[in-house]
Every structure is written in structure tokens, then in C-alpha cells.
XYZ file of C-alpha atoms in Angstrom:
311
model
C -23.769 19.547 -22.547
C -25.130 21.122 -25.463
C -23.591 20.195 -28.895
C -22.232 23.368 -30.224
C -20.994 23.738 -26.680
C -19.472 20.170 -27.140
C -18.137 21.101 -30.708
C -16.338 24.018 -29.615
C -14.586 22.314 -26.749
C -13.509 19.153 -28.918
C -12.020 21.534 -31.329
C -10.409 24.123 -29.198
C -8.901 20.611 -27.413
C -8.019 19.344 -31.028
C -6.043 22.066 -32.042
C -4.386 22.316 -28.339
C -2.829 18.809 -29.158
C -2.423 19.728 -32.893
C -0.329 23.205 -31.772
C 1.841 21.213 -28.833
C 2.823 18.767 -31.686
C 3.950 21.471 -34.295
C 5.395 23.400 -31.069
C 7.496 20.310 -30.481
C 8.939 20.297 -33.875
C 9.695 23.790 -33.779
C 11.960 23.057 -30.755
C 13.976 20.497 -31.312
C 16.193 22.871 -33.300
C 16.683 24.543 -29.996
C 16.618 21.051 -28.031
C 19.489 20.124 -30.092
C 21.901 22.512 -28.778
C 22.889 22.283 -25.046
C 19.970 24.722 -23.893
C 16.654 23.850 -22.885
C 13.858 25.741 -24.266
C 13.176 26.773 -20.597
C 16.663 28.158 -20.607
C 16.178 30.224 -24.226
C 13.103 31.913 -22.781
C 15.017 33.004 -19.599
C 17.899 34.408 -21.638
C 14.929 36.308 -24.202
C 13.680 37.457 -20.993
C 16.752 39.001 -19.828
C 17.376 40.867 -23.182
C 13.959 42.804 -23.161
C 13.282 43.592 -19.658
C 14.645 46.793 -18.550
C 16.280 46.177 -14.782
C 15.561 42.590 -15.131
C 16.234 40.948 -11.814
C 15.732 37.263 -10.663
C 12.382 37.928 -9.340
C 10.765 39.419 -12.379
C 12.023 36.193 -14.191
C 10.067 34.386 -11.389
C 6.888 36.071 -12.169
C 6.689 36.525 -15.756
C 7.867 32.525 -16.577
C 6.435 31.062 -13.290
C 9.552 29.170 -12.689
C 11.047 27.252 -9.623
C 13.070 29.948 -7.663
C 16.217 26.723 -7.560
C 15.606 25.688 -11.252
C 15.723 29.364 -12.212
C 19.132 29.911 -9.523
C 20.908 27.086 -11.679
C 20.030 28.553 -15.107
C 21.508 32.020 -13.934
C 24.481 29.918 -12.128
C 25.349 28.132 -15.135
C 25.163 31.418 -17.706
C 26.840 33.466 -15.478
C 29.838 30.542 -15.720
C 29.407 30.541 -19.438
C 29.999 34.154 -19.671
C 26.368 34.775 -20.989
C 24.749 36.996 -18.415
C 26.534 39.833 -15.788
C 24.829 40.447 -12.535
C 24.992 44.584 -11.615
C 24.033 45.846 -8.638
C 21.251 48.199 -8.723
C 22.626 51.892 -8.025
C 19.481 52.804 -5.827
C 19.533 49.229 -4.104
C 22.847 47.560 -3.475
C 21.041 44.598 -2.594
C 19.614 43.891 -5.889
C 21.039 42.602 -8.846
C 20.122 43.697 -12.844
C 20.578 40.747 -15.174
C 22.511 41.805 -18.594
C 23.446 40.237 -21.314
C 26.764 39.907 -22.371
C 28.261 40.151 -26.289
C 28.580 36.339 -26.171
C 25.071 36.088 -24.199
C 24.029 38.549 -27.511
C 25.297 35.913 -29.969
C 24.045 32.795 -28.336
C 20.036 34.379 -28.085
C 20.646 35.850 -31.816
C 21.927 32.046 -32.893
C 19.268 30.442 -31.552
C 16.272 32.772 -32.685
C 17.682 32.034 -36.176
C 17.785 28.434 -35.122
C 14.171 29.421 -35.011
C 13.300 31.371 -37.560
C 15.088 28.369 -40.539
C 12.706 26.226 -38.415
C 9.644 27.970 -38.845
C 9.813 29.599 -42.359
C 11.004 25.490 -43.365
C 7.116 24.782 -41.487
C 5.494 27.218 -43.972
C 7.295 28.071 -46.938
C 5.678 25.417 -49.022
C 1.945 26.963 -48.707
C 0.937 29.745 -51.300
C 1.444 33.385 -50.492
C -2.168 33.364 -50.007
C -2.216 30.027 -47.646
C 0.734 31.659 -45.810
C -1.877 35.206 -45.259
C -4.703 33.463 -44.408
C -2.362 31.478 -41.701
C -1.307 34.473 -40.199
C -4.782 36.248 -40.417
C -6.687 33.250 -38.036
C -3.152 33.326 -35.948
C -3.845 36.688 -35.168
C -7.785 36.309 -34.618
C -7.253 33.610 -32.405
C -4.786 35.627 -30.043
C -7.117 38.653 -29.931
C -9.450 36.497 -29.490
C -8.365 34.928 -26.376
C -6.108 37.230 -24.725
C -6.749 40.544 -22.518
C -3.568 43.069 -24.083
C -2.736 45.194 -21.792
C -4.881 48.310 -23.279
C -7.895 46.817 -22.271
C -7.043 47.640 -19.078
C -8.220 51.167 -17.327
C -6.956 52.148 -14.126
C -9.076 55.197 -12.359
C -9.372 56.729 -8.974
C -11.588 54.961 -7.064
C -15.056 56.461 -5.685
C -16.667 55.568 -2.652
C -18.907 52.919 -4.011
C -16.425 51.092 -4.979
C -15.886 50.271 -0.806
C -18.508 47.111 -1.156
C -16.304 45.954 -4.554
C -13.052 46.079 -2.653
C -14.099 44.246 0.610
C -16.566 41.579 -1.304
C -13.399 40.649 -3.447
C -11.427 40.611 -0.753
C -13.215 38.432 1.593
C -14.309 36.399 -1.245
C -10.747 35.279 -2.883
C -8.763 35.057 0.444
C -11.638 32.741 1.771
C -11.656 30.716 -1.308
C -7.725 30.944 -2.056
C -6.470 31.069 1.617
C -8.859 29.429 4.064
C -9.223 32.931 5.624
C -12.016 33.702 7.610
C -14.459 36.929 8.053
C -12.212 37.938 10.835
C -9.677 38.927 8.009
C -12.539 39.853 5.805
C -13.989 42.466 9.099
C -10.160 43.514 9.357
C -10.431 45.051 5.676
C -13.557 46.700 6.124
C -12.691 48.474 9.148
C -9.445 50.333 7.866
C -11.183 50.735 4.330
C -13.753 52.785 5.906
C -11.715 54.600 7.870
C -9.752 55.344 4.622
C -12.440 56.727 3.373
C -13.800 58.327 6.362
C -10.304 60.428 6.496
C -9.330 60.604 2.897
C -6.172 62.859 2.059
C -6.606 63.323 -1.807
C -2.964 65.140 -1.927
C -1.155 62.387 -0.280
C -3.838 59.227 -0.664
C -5.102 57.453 -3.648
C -6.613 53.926 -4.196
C -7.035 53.064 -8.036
C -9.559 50.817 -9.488
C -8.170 48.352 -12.336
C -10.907 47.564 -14.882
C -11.625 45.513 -18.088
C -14.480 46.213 -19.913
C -15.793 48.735 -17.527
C -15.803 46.075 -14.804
C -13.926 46.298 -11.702
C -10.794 43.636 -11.763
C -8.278 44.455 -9.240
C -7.206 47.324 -6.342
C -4.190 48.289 -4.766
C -3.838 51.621 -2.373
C -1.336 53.790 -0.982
C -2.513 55.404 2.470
C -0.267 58.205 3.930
C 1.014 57.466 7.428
C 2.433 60.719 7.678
C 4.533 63.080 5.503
C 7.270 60.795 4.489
C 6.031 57.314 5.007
C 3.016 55.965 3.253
C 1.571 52.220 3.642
C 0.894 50.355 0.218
C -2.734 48.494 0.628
C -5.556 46.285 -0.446
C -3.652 45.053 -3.458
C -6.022 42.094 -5.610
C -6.328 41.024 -8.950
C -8.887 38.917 -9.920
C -8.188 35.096 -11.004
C -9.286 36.088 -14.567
C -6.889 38.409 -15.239
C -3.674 37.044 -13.325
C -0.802 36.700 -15.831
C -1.518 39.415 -17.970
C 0.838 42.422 -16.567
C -1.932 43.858 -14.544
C -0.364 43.157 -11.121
C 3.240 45.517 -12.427
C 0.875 47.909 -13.630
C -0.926 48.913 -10.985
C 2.326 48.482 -8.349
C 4.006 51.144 -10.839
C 0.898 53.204 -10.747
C 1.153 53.272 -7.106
C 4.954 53.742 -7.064
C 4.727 56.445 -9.534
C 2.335 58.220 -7.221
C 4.660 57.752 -4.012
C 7.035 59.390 -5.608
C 5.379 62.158 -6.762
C 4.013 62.882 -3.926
C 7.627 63.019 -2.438
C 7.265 59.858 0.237
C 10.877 58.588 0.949
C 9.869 55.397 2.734
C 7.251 53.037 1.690
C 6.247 50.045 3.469
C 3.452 46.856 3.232
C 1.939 43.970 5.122
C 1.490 40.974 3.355
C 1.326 37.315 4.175
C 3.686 34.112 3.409
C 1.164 32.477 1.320
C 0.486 35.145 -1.279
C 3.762 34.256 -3.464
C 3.103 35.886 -6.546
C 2.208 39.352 -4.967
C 5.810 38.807 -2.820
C 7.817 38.013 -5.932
C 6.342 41.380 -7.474
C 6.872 43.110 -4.241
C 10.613 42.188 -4.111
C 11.000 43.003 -7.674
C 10.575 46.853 -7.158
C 12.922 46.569 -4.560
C 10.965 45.806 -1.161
C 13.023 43.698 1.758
C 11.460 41.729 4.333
C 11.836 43.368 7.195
C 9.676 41.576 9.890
C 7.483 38.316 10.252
C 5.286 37.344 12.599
C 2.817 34.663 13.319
C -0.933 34.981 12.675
C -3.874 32.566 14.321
C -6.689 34.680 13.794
C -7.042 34.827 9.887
C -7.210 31.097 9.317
C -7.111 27.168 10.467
C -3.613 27.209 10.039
C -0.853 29.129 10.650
C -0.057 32.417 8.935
C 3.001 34.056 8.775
C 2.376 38.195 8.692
C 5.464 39.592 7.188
C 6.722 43.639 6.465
C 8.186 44.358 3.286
C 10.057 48.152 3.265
C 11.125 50.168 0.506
C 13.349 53.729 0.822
C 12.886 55.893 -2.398
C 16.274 57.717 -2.790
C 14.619 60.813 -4.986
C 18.373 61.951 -5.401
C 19.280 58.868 -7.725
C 15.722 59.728 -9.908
């Protein structure tokens, strides 16, 4: 290892332990109360996100499915949170906030805020701009915001991009083998063989005018239309991507006047389930799969009915 290589490292490890310190002060004004900081991030969740269900909180906080089920259990006894059904989806519930949910989240921020400005306030107006200048650097530094982001048509080079990806992460995530990869290729060309540009897309996420992600929506006839190929690279998971390009798609399906929308997916690919279910797909079917990989896979259909009436 090279030394400015080892310099950087020690110091971006330094101030890792220095910040998780300063973080832990900063928190035990919340810690103090009877709510978890786990718990104040859930409720600040639920007070931004439009149609906030429990799968959204799943995927932007990457928490347990039971941890998060007792947090909402215990607000909704507390009188903090109301679950709605969704008037397109009776099946899914919207997480609100109630007035007392309001005044717990506002309590706590300024819990916060006392804590933070008590951190600070004894540096020098110019101590306290310089701290929020190298703040700032270092976020834009290392973070992707969501503008860096393009999503375009695709073209048809971009076939070799789609199935190398593809048979590259599932292999190295997965266990699959080239059977899965050969399965991919063979409907993508055929895609592209027959492609209806009125009814059809597949979109191309970049970053930096490099391809980082895909997803698809291939017509199956007027009404019905199969969402596809959907990937995002490791690199970018976390970021919003993966909602962006399912809107795009759904955005496009609904132009385009489809009423039913459906997917195949598998059992292992969690994250892409919890976003699935989270724009209202069900699990409709599940079956068992021996060819993809060593072990055993469980295929599933997820089905979605667009109700253009309640748009």
C-alpha cells in the first residue's frame, strides 16, 4: 500500500470513529426519552414520504420487517401514527401522522436542534462557516444526489450492457448459472427483434455517462404489459435509483393506457420485492426453480391493476 493511499484511509477511518462519537452525543438527548433513535427516524420517515407504507420504510432504513411491525404496533397504540387504506388498493395501508405523532417528531427535532447548536455555538462565526463549508464538501464529495442520474431510452447496443450485467451480478450475488444468464439473452433479443416503440420501452439509468442500471416494460398485448430486466448496479444501490426508474416505468404504463401490469421475480432478490410491493404489486404465484442455480429458487408473480379512473 502506497502511503498517501495509507494516509487517506487512516484519516477517512479517523474521522469515521471521531463522527460516531460526536453522533453518540448528539443522541442521547433523543436516547433519553422512551424512543430509540431507530424509532425517531421511522416516525421522520413517515412525515415526509408521500403514501408512505410499511414497505417503503423497509427499503429506505433497511430495517427488520418484525422490528419495524413493533415500532408501527406500538405508535399506532400511542396514538402517533393512523394506518389508511389506499383508495386505489384496499390492501395497502398509508402511514400518517397524527397531531400528537406531529408534536412528539417536532419535540424531539428540537431535542435535537438545543443539542447540536450547544455542540457548536462556542466556535467563531467564522469557525462555525468553515464547519459547515467542509460538511458540505465532504457530502458532495462522497455521495451520488439523485441529479446525477440520467435515465434515456435505450439503443440497441446497449443489448451486450444489459445481459453482461445481468449474468455477471446474479452469478456473483445469486449462484446463478449461464442457463439464467442464456434465458435473458434470448427474450432480450427477441425484444429487440420485435420492438413496439408505442407500447415498449426499456430505459438506460446512467451516472456519469456510464450505464448503471435497466428496467423494461414489454407489451403482452393491449392491456397487459410485463415489467423486465430490472438491475442496479452495487455502486449505486441506496441512492433512490431503484424508485426512480420503477416510477419511470410506471409512469409510462400508464400513459400508454395498460390496466394490468405484471413481473417475474425471484425469492432471493429482497430489496427489488420490497420496492415491488411498495407500488402496490401482490404476489400472485410461486413456483420452484432448479435450473437457475445449486439451490433451490423460488420463481414468484407479482400483479398490479392500474385503476386509470381513480388517477
Amino acid at each position: 500500500m502506497d502511503v498517501k493511499k495509507d494516509k487517506i484511509i487512516s484519516e477517512v477511518r479517523s474521522f469515521s470513529r471521531f463522527y460516531t462519537n460526536i453522533l453518540g452525543l448528539l443522541n442521547q438527548s433523543i436516547l433519553n426519552t422512551n424512543y430509540s433513535l431507530t424509532e425517531v427516524r421511522v416516525l421522520l420517515e413517515i412525515s415526509i414520504t408521500k403514501d408512505c407504507t410499511a414497505n417503503v420504510l423497509i427499503d429506505k432504513l433497511d430495517i427488520d420487517r418484525g422490528y419495524l411491525s413493533r415500532i408501527i404496533n406500538r405508535f399506532k397504540c400511542n396514538e402517533l401514527i393512523t394506518k389508511q387504506a389506499s383508495p386505489k388498493d384496499g390492501r395497502l395501508n398509508f402511514l400518517k401522522l397524527t397531531q400528537k405523532g406531529k408534536q412528539v417528531l417536532s419535540e424531539l427535532e428540537e431535542r435535537s436542534n438545543n443539542q447540536v447548536w450547544k455542540l457548536v455555538s462556542s466556535l467563531t462565526d467564522e469557525q462555525k462557516q468553515k464547519l459547515v463549508e467542509s460538511m458540505e464538501y465532504i457530502k458532495g464529495s462522497l455521495s451520488f444526489p439523485e441529479e446525477t442520474f440520467k435515465i434515456r431510452t435505450y439503443k440497441p447496443e446497449d443489448m451486450d450492457y444489459i445481459i453482461k450485467k445481468h449474468r455477471e451480478l446474479y452469478e456473483h450475488e445469486y449462484g446463478f448459472s449461464s442457463i439464467f444468464g442464456d434465458y435473458v439473452e434470448k427474450y432480450l433479443y427477441q425484444f429487440n427483434k420485435y420492438y413496439d416503440k408505442a407500447k415498449e420501452n426499456i430505459w438506460i439509468a446512467e451516472m456519469n455517462s456510464s450505464p448503471v442500471g435497466v428496467i423494461a416494460i414489454a407489451k403482452v398485448d393491449n392491456a397487459t404489459a410485463q415489467l423486465r430486466w430490472f438491475l442496479i448496479e452495487p455502486k449505486v444501490r441506496g441512492k433512490g435509483l431503484g424508485h426512480k426508474l420503477i416510477k419511470t416505468a410506471m409512469d409510462f404504463c400508464k400513459e400508454k393506457k395498460y390496466n394490468h401490469v405484471f413481473l417475474w421475480t425471484a425469492d432471493v432478490l429482497k430489496t427489488a420485492r420490497h420496492i415491488y410491493s411498495s407500488y402496490g404489486f401482490k404476489l400472485t404465484e410461486s413456483i420452484d426453480n432448479t435450473s437457475w442455480a445449486d439451490k433451490l429458487v423460488k420463481e414468484e408473480r407479482w400483479d398490479l391493476y392500474l385503476d386509470h379512473d381513480k388517477e
